[in-house]
Amino acid sequence: MHALRGIDLEVAQGEFFALLGPNGAGKTTLINILAGLSRADRGRVEVMGHDVVRHYRPARRALGVVPQELVFDPFFTVREALRIQSGYFGLARNDDWIDELMHHLGLTDKADSNTRTLSGGMKRRVLVAQALVHKPPVIVLDEPTAGVDVALRQTLWTFVGKLNRDGHTIVLTTHYLEEAEALCSRVAMLKHGTIVALDSTRNLLNSAADKHLRLKLDPDELPVSLQPRLSAQEKGSFTLVIHDYAELEGIMATLREAGAAVREMELPQPDLEDVFLQIMDRH
Amino acid sequence: MAGFYALFSKELLRFWKVSFQTMAAPVLTALLYLLIFSHVLEEHVHVYPGVPYTAFLIPGLVMMSVLQNAFANSSSSLIQSKMTGNIVFVLLPPISYGEFFFAYMLAAAVRGLAVGLGVFLVTLPFVPLAVREPLWLVAFAVTGSCILGTLGMVAGIWAEKFDQLAAFQNFIIMPLTFLSGVFYSIHSLPAFWQAVSRFNPFFYMIDGFRYGFFGISDVAPSLSLAIVAACFLALSLATLFLLRSGYKLRF
């Protein structure tokens, strides 16, 4: 049994990178190896040029990981947890940055509350803050928005976006593909422990095999010669499959000849979810 | 070193925050032992000439508290961190396995010694005890608490569930402490059990610690300390090896 096999991946400094894949694809295993929580049987992983096993100190200093599980230490308040975490990285006087982190993540009111008493969303914020106490150049977020409300999602992405603009490299895993599409410049898709797609978000979107055309017609009837293209039909709206936008002209001509007037026309853009499902189907 | 210092301080803060449970409770337990056993046995048991049973019992109770609380500290801290998952907070930073070892061991030793001191202070009104050999006393208390802090670390890392940890405690630690001469001198035992007791490292800890008070013991304190120190060294090396391999911590 191999959780991962033949992964060859390089994320450039300053990238906003998405690691996508179904549950059990190996995303968290890959992150755990990167963070030194798991050990790979073979191969090597570097963070900012530091081997994560042999030079674990600089490698871990360069890395901040927001774990997927909602973990917390019930003995401490938010501020204590952040001070302790700073201490582990050798930062004895880190209060200015801790205050700033709490401010950006909306935690200031909760600074002296025990982490045990916080709501799930607040605990998630504390985890983000803990991962950032040492200002790591590389930040890994493992499904940070799973089960999180809209307000936190916005706070989080605003803050992470700012960090990315300031030069931090961001690696994100998520099942919300619209997040990855909006934020990430490059995407790797994993399935069964191997990389099945690795490209810029734009190229992946353009690679979508099928494009769609949505029409509302008057009369509400699709000419027979266009029936083979029909992929969906609901409430007087027909969705047709096209392989190339050049085919549009032919379709328009067919409609004209059949005496069908176009009431509404839409060319829905393929989103990352479509591409993701196509790629997962193929492998 | 920064990682060690932060982890050590965090471990101290952890038990300090729940000191009612981690310090006051074991002191009360030891006091109850003292009240009951001295009430029942004071008239019947005389171990060393001129030493009343209550006076004999107190050093044993103090050392038992030191040992049990040192074990409890590192083992419960680690199993809780593993069960709740917050052990990642310690595994993600650049903390070496050596720093990890010394932080958990020494924090456990501090808890054990603090509880031991507490037990000693509350038992003072019962029998005023003179400390004849303070250096021996300190030497045994410190090595004993370090050994049990290390054992607690091993148990906390090994155990995957609370009942496994309870089994380690109830079937290994408790018998070894109770059968080590806390409540009696092994000279009162039949020859066979005397011989068996000599294979129990806890016996040397208690016996040597008691020597610190009375200047009398079943075994010469230098021999006891040598045995205890050898146990400590062997256990520490084994534990360091375990930590370096990432056993049950880094998969």
PDB file of N, CA and C in Angstrom, chain B residues 123-201:
ATOM      1  N   THR B 123       2.847  16.588  56.585  1.00  0.00           N
ATOM      2  CA  THR B 123       3.021  15.518  57.570  1.00  0.00           C
ATOM      3  C   THR B 123       3.891  15.968  58.743  1.00  0.00           C
ATOM      4  N   LEU B 124       4.529  17.122  58.602  1.00  0.00           N
ATOM      5  CA  LEU B 124       5.408  17.618  59.676  1.00  0.00           C
ATOM      6  C   LEU B 124       4.721  17.676  61.044  1.00  0.00           C
ATOM      7  N   PRO B 125       3.466  18.154  61.132  1.00  0.00           N
ATOM      8  CA  PRO B 125       2.827  18.247  62.446  1.00  0.00           C
ATOM      9  C   PRO B 125       2.676  16.887  63.144  1.00  0.00           C
ATOM     10  N   PHE B 126       2.705  15.785  62.388  1.00  0.00           N
ATOM     11  CA  PHE B 126       2.488  14.473  63.002  1.00  0.00           C
ATOM     12  C   PHE B 126       3.720  13.984  63.737  1.00  0.00           C
ATOM     13  N   VAL B 127       4.838  13.979  63.037  1.00  0.00           N
ATOM     14  CA  VAL B 127       6.093  13.565  63.659  1.00  0.00           C
ATOM     15  C   VAL B 127       7.187  14.500  63.147  1.00  0.00           C
ATOM     16  N   PRO B 128       7.831  15.212  64.020  1.00  0.00           N
ATOM     17  CA  PRO B 128       8.937  16.053  63.531  1.00  0.00           C
ATOM     18  C   PRO B 128      10.076  15.160  63.050  1.00  0.00           C
ATOM     19  N   LEU B 129      10.408  15.275  61.769  1.00  0.00           N
ATOM     20  CA  LEU B 129      11.446  14.428  61.189  1.00  0.00           C
ATOM     21  C   LEU B 129      12.708  15.249  60.953  1.00  0.00           C
ATOM     22  N   ALA B 130      13.828  14.734  61.398  1.00  0.00           N
ATOM     23  CA  ALA B 130      15.094  15.391  61.099  1.00  0.00           C
ATOM     24  C   ALA B 130      15.631  14.800  59.803  1.00  0.00           C
ATOM     25  N   VAL B 131      16.277  15.623  58.995  1.00  0.00           N
ATOM     26  CA  VAL B 131      16.913  15.109  57.788  1.00  0.00           C
ATOM     27  C   VAL B 131      18.398  14.959  58.075  1.00  0.00           C
ATOM     28  N   ARG B 132      18.854  13.705  58.199  1.00  0.00           N
ATOM     29  CA  ARG B 132      20.248  13.466  58.583  1.00  0.00           C
ATOM     30  C   ARG B 132      21.209  13.667  57.413  1.00  0.00           C
ATOM     31  N   GLU B 133      20.768  13.207  56.241  1.00  0.00           N
ATOM     32  CA  GLU B 133      21.660  13.211  55.073  1.00  0.00           C
ATOM     33  C   GLU B 133      20.964  13.900  53.888  1.00  0.00           C
ATOM     34  N   PRO B 134      20.896  15.233  53.931  1.00  0.00           N
ATOM     35  CA  PRO B 134      20.106  15.930  52.903  1.00  0.00           C
ATOM     36  C   PRO B 134      20.593  15.683  51.474  1.00  0.00           C
ATOM     37  N   LEU B 135      21.891  15.508  51.290  1.00  0.00           N
ATOM     38  CA  LEU B 135      22.379  15.323  49.919  1.00  0.00           C
ATOM     39  C   LEU B 135      21.897  14.010  49.308  1.00  0.00           C
ATOM     40  N   TRP B 136      21.929  12.957  50.136  1.00  0.00           N
ATOM     41  CA  TRP B 136      21.418  11.665  49.664  1.00  0.00           C
ATOM     42  C   TRP B 136      19.930  11.784  49.347  1.00  0.00           C
ATOM     43  N   LEU B 137      19.240  12.474  50.241  1.00  0.00           N
ATOM     44  CA  LEU B 137      17.799  12.644  50.050  1.00  0.00           C
ATOM     45  C   LEU B 137      17.497  13.312  48.704  1.00  0.00           C
ATOM     46  N   VAL B 138      18.202  14.403  48.444  1.00  0.00           N
ATOM     47  CA  VAL B 138      17.975  15.136  47.196  1.00  0.00           C
ATOM     48  C   VAL B 138      18.366  14.277  45.993  1.00  0.00           C
ATOM     49  N   ALA B 139      19.500  13.569  46.122  1.00  0.00           N
ATOM     50  CA  ALA B 139      19.970  12.758  44.998  1.00  0.00           C
ATOM     51  C   ALA B 139      18.933  11.709  44.607  1.00  0.00           C
ATOM     52  N   PHE B 140      18.352  11.032  45.603  1.00  0.00           N
ATOM     53  CA  PHE B 140      17.360   9.990  45.297  1.00  0.00           C
ATOM     54  C   PHE B 140      16.048  10.597  44.794  1.00  0.00           C
ATOM     55  N   ALA B 141      15.647  11.713  45.399  1.00  0.00           N
ATOM     56  CA  ALA B 141      14.387  12.339  44.951  1.00  0.00           C
ATOM     57  C   ALA B 141      14.511  12.783  43.491  1.00  0.00           C
ATOM     58  N   VAL B 142      15.654  13.381  43.151  1.00  0.00           N
ATOM     59  CA  VAL B 142      15.810  13.902  41.787  1.00  0.00           C
ATOM     60  C   VAL B 142      15.908  12.759  40.767  1.00  0.00           C
ATOM     61  N   THR B 143      16.783  11.771  41.036  1.00  0.00           N
ATOM     62  CA  THR B 143      16.898  10.684  40.037  1.00  0.00           C
ATOM     63  C   THR B 143      15.598   9.897  39.954  1.00  0.00           C
ATOM     64  N   GLY B 144      14.962   9.656  41.103  1.00  0.00           N
ATOM     65  CA  GLY B 144      13.686   8.911  41.095  1.00  0.00           C
ATOM     66  C   GLY B 144      12.634   9.634  40.273  1.00  0.00           C
ATOM     67  N   SER B 145      12.496  10.930  40.479  1.00  0.00           N
ATOM     68  CA  SER B 145      11.466  11.666  39.744  1.00  0.00           C
ATOM     69  C   SER B 145      11.808  11.725  38.254  1.00  0.00           C
ATOM     70  N   CYS B 146      13.092  11.798  37.924  1.00  0.00           N
ATOM     71  CA  CYS B 146      13.468  11.807  36.499  1.00  0.00           C
ATOM     72  C   CYS B 146      13.151  10.455  35.848  1.00  0.00           C
ATOM     73  N   ILE B 147      13.413   9.365  36.586  1.00  0.00           N
ATOM     74  CA  ILE B 147      13.111   8.040  36.035  1.00  0.00           C
ATOM     75  C   ILE B 147      11.619   7.904  35.757  1.00  0.00           C
ATOM     76  N   LEU B 148      10.807   8.309  36.733  1.00  0.00           N
ATOM     77  CA  LEU B 148       9.363   8.142  36.549  1.00  0.00           C
ATOM     78  C   LEU B 148       8.811   9.120  35.514  1.00  0.00           C
ATOM     79  N   GLY B 149       9.411  10.309  35.445  1.00  0.00           N
ATOM     80  CA  GLY B 149       9.002  11.246  34.388  1.00  0.00           C
ATOM     81  C   GLY B 149       9.284  10.643  33.016  1.00  0.00           C
ATOM     82  N   THR B 150      10.427   9.962  32.891  1.00  0.00           N
ATOM     83  CA  THR B 150      10.778   9.322  31.626  1.00  0.00           C
ATOM     84  C   THR B 150       9.861   8.140  31.333  1.00  0.00           C
ATOM     85  N   LEU B 151       9.596   7.333  32.375  1.00  0.00           N
ATOM     86  CA  LEU B 151       8.670   6.202  32.189  1.00  0.00           C
ATOM     87  C   LEU B 151       7.288   6.705  31.755  1.00  0.00           C
ATOM     88  N   GLY B 152       6.878   7.815  32.342  1.00  0.00           N
ATOM     89  CA  GLY B 152       5.582   8.403  31.972  1.00  0.00           C
ATOM     90  C   GLY B 152       5.576   8.822  30.511  1.00  0.00           C
ATOM     91  N   MET B 153       6.725   9.330  30.055  1.00  0.00           N
ATOM     92  CA  MET B 153       6.838   9.739  28.662  1.00  0.00           C
ATOM     93  C   MET B 153       6.682   8.527  27.743  1.00  0.00           C
ATOM     94  N   VAL B 154       7.384   7.434  28.106  1.00  0.00           N
ATOM     95  CA  VAL B 154       7.293   6.213  27.297  1.00  0.00           C
ATOM     96  C   VAL B 154       5.845   5.716  27.272  1.00  0.00           C
ATOM     97  N   ALA B 155       5.210   5.689  28.458  1.00  0.00           N
ATOM     98  CA  ALA B 155       3.832   5.193  28.534  1.00  0.00           C
ATOM     99  C   ALA B 155       2.902   6.094  27.726  1.00  0.00           C
ATOM    100  N   GLY B 156       3.085   7.403  27.828  1.00  0.00           N
ATOM    101  CA  GLY B 156       2.221   8.346  27.116  1.00  0.00           C
ATOM    102  C   GLY B 156       2.382   8.244  25.612  1.00  0.00           C
ATOM    103  N   ILE B 157       3.603   7.941  25.167  1.00  0.00           N
ATOM    104  CA  ILE B 157       3.833   7.804  23.730  1.00  0.00           C
ATOM    105  C   ILE B 157       3.308   6.456  23.236  1.00  0.00           C
ATOM    106  N   TRP B 158       3.523   5.426  24.062  1.00  0.00           N
ATOM    107  CA  TRP B 158       3.093   4.079  23.655  1.00  0.00           C
ATOM    108  C   TRP B 158       1.572   3.933  23.633  1.00  0.00           C
ATOM    109  N   ALA B 159       0.915   4.454  24.657  1.00  0.00           N
ATOM    110  CA  ALA B 159      -0.521   4.231  24.799  1.00  0.00           C
ATOM    111  C   ALA B 159      -1.287   4.958  23.701  1.00  0.00           C
ATOM    112  N   GLU B 160      -2.284   4.265  23.136  1.00  0.00           N
ATOM    113  CA  GLU B 160      -3.122   4.906  22.124  1.00  0.00           C
ATOM    114  C   GLU B 160      -4.484   5.267  22.681  1.00  0.00           C
ATOM    115  N   LYS B 161      -4.786   4.714  23.853  1.00  0.00           N
ATOM    116  CA  LYS B 161      -6.071   4.998  24.484  1.00  0.00           C
ATOM    117  C   LYS B 161      -5.822   5.184  25.976  1.00  0.00           C
ATOM    118  N   PHE B 162      -6.797   5.830  26.635  1.00  0.00           N
ATOM    119  CA  PHE B 162      -6.627   6.076  28.062  1.00  0.00           C
ATOM    120  C   PHE B 162      -6.561   4.767  28.857  1.00  0.00           C
ATOM    121  N   ASP B 163      -7.300   3.732  28.428  1.00  0.00           N
ATOM    122  CA  ASP B 163      -7.281   2.500  29.212  1.00  0.00           C
ATOM    123  C   ASP B 163      -5.939   1.776  29.098  1.00  0.00           C
ATOM    124  N   GLN B 164      -5.236   1.984  27.975  1.00  0.00           N
ATOM    125  CA  GLN B 164      -3.898   1.391  27.880  1.00  0.00           C
ATOM    126  C   GLN B 164      -2.949   2.068  28.865  1.00  0.00           C
ATOM    127  N   LEU B 165      -3.101   3.375  28.979  1.00  0.00           N
ATOM    128  CA  LEU B 165      -2.259   4.097  29.934  1.00  0.00           C
ATOM    129  C   LEU B 165      -2.598   3.665  31.363  1.00  0.00           C
ATOM    130  N   ALA B 166      -3.904   3.502  31.631  1.00  0.00           N
ATOM    131  CA  ALA B 166      -4.326   3.063  32.958  1.00  0.00           C
ATOM    132  C   ALA B 166      -3.751   1.683  33.261  1.00  0.00           C
ATOM    133  N   ALA B 167      -3.717   0.809  32.248  1.00  0.00           N
ATOM    134  CA  ALA B 167      -3.152  -0.534  32.444  1.00  0.00           C
ATOM    135  C   ALA B 167      -1.673  -0.436  32.798  1.00  0.00           C
ATOM    136  N   PHE B 168      -0.939   0.390  32.081  1.00  0.00           N
ATOM    137  CA  PHE B 168       0.494   0.592  32.357  1.00  0.00           C
ATOM    138  C   PHE B 168       0.668   1.033  33.805  1.00  0.00           C
ATOM    139  N   GLN B 169      -0.194   1.966  34.219  1.00  0.00           N
ATOM    140  CA  GLN B 169      -0.084   2.521  35.564  1.00  0.00           C
ATOM    141  C   GLN B 169      -0.469   1.488  36.634  1.00  0.00           C
ATOM    142  N   ASN B 170      -1.586   0.786  36.394  1.00  0.00           N
ATOM    143  CA  ASN B 170      -2.106  -0.123  37.418  1.00  0.00           C
ATOM    144  C   ASN B 170      -1.348  -1.440  37.498  1.00  0.00           C
ATOM    145  N   PHE B 171      -0.820  -1.904  36.362  1.00  0.00           N
ATOM    146  CA  PHE B 171      -0.178  -3.212  36.368  1.00  0.00           C
ATOM    147  C   PHE B 171       1.346  -3.130  36.431  1.00  0.00           C
ATOM    148  N   ILE B 172       1.922  -1.980  36.219  1.00  0.00           N
ATOM    149  CA  ILE B 172       3.383  -1.872  36.297  1.00  0.00           C
ATOM    150  C   ILE B 172       3.797  -0.897  37.403  1.00  0.00           C
ATOM    151  N   ILE B 173       3.341   0.338  37.288  1.00  0.00           N
ATOM    152  CA  ILE B 173       3.826   1.371  38.209  1.00  0.00           C
ATOM    153  C   ILE B 173       3.317   1.138  39.632  1.00  0.00           C
ATOM    154  N   MET B 174       2.013   0.884  39.788  1.00  0.00           N
ATOM    155  CA  MET B 174       1.462   0.712  41.129  1.00  0.00           C
ATOM    156  C   MET B 174       2.076  -0.476  41.873  1.00  0.00           C
ATOM    157  N   PRO B 175       2.121  -1.683  41.280  1.00  0.00           N
ATOM    158  CA  PRO B 175       2.741  -2.807  42.007  1.00  0.00           C
ATOM    159  C   PRO B 175       4.196  -2.521  42.372  1.00  0.00           C
ATOM    160  N   LEU B 176       4.940  -1.930  41.427  1.00  0.00           N
ATOM    161  CA  LEU B 176       6.360  -1.682  41.712  1.00  0.00           C
ATOM    162  C   LEU B 176       6.515  -0.700  42.873  1.00  0.00           C
ATOM    163  N   THR B 177       5.631   0.321  42.955  1.00  0.00           N
ATOM    164  CA  THR B 177       5.766   1.274  44.069  1.00  0.00           C
ATOM    165  C   THR B 177       5.272   0.651  45.387  1.00  0.00           C
ATOM    166  N   PHE B 178       4.119  -0.019  45.310  1.00  0.00           N
ATOM    167  CA  PHE B 178       3.568  -0.564  46.560  1.00  0.00           C
ATOM    168  C   PHE B 178       4.448  -1.669  47.128  1.00  0.00           C
ATOM    169  N   LEU B 179       5.120  -2.425  46.251  1.00  0.00           N
ATOM    170  CA  LEU B 179       5.943  -3.536  46.736  1.00  0.00           C
ATOM    171  C   LEU B 179       7.401  -3.131  46.894  1.00  0.00           C
ATOM    172  N   SER B 180       7.651  -1.846  47.022  1.00  0.00           N
ATOM    173  CA  SER B 180       9.043  -1.400  47.085  1.00  0.00           C
ATOM    174  C   SER B 180       9.459  -1.066  48.507  1.00  0.00           C
ATOM    175  N   GLY B 181       8.554  -1.242  49.475  1.00  0.00           N
ATOM    176  CA  GLY B 181       8.925  -0.926  50.846  1.00  0.00           C
ATOM    177  C   GLY B 181       8.489   0.450  51.296  1.00  0.00           C
ATOM    178  N   VAL B 182       7.440   0.970  50.685  1.00  0.00           N
ATOM    179  CA  VAL B 182       6.900   2.249  51.143  1.00  0.00           C
ATOM    180  C   VAL B 182       6.332   2.078  52.554  1.00  0.00           C
ATOM    181  N   PHE B 183       5.607   0.955  52.752  1.00  0.00           N
ATOM    182  CA  PHE B 183       4.882   0.765  54.003  1.00  0.00           C
ATOM    183  C   PHE B 183       5.598  -0.178  54.971  1.00  0.00           C
ATOM    184  N   TYR B 184       6.680  -0.796  54.506  1.00  0.00           N
ATOM    185  CA  TYR B 184       7.371  -1.771  55.358  1.00  0.00           C
ATOM    186  C   TYR B 184       8.834  -1.806  54.974  1.00  0.00           C
ATOM    187  N   SER B 185       9.629  -2.465  55.818  1.00  0.00           N
ATOM    188  CA  SER B 185      11.011  -2.732  55.430  1.00  0.00           C
ATOM    189  C   SER B 185      11.055  -4.128  54.838  1.00  0.00           C
ATOM    190  N   ILE B 186      11.799  -4.318  53.767  1.00  0.00           N
ATOM    191  CA  ILE B 186      11.789  -5.646  53.147  1.00  0.00           C
ATOM    192  C   ILE B 186      12.377  -6.706  54.080  1.00  0.00           C
ATOM    193  N   HIS B 187      13.074  -6.278  55.145  1.00  0.00           N
ATOM    194  CA  HIS B 187      13.625  -7.264  56.085  1.00  0.00           C
ATOM    195  C   HIS B 187      12.546  -8.012  56.834  1.00  0.00           C
ATOM    196  N   SER B 188      11.343  -7.455  56.861  1.00  0.00           N
ATOM    197  CA  SER B 188      10.251  -8.139  57.531  1.00  0.00           C
ATOM    198  C   SER B 188       9.603  -9.176  56.611  1.00  0.00           C
ATOM    199  N   LEU B 189      10.053  -9.231  55.342  1.00  0.00           N
ATOM    200  CA  LEU B 189       9.443 -10.163  54.381  1.00  0.00           C
ATOM    201  C   LEU B 189      10.108 -11.522  54.466  1.00  0.00           C
ATOM    202  N   PRO B 190       9.409 -12.604  53.997  1.00  0.00           N
ATOM    203  CA  PRO B 190      10.065 -13.913  53.872  1.00  0.00           C
ATOM    204  C   PRO B 190      11.234 -13.808  52.890  1.00  0.00           C
ATOM    205  N   ALA B 191      12.183 -14.710  53.023  1.00  0.00           N
ATOM    206  CA  ALA B 191      13.427 -14.623  52.247  1.00  0.00           C
ATOM    207  C   ALA B 191      13.152 -14.518  50.744  1.00  0.00           C
ATOM    208  N   PHE B 192      12.186 -15.309  50.260  1.00  0.00           N
ATOM    209  CA  PHE B 192      11.904 -15.306  48.822  1.00  0.00           C
ATOM    210  C   PHE B 192      11.511 -13.906  48.353  1.00  0.00           C
ATOM    211  N   TRP B 193      10.576 -13.290  49.075  1.00  0.00           N
ATOM    212  CA  TRP B 193      10.102 -11.974  48.655  1.00  0.00           C
ATOM    213  C   TRP B 193      11.143 -10.886  48.864  1.00  0.00           C
ATOM    214  N   GLN B 194      12.017 -11.110  49.824  1.00  0.00           N
ATOM    215  CA  GLN B 194      13.156 -10.187  49.982  1.00  0.00           C
ATOM    216  C   GLN B 194      14.015 -10.209  48.725  1.00  0.00           C
ATOM    217  N   ALA B 195      14.254 -11.442  48.245  1.00  0.00           N
ATOM    218  CA  ALA B 195      15.090 -11.585  47.042  1.00  0.00           C
ATOM    219  C   ALA B 195      14.400 -10.954  45.838  1.00  0.00           C
ATOM    220  N   VAL B 196      13.081 -11.165  45.737  1.00  0.00           N
ATOM    221  CA  VAL B 196      12.337 -10.588  44.618  1.00  0.00           C
ATOM    222  C   VAL B 196      12.404  -9.062  44.660  1.00  0.00           C
ATOM    223  N   SER B 197      12.255  -8.520  45.868  1.00  0.00           N
ATOM    224  CA  SER B 197      12.258  -7.068  46.015  1.00  0.00           C
ATOM    225  C   SER B 197      13.543  -6.435  45.498  1.00  0.00           C
ATOM    226  N   ARG B 198      14.618  -7.217  45.570  1.00  0.00           N
ATOM    227  CA  ARG B 198      15.898  -6.658  45.140  1.00  0.00           C
ATOM    228  C   ARG B 198      15.982  -6.477  43.624  1.00  0.00           C
ATOM    229  N   PHE B 199      15.010  -7.032  42.902  1.00  0.00           N
ATOM    230  CA  PHE B 199      14.971  -6.790  41.459  1.00  0.00           C
ATOM    231  C   PHE B 199      14.084  -5.606  41.100  1.00  0.00           C
ATOM    232  N   ASN B 200      13.487  -5.009  42.126  1.00  0.00           N
ATOM    233  CA  ASN B 200      12.607  -3.870  41.891  1.00  0.00           C
ATOM    234  C   ASN B 200      13.387  -2.559  42.070  1.00  0.00           C
ATOM    235  N   PRO B 201      13.607  -1.847  40.979  1.00  0.00           N
ATOM    236  CA  PRO B 201      14.409  -0.614  41.109  1.00  0.00           C
ATOM    237  C   PRO B 201      13.768   0.416  42.048  1.00  0.00           C
TER     238      PRO B 201
END
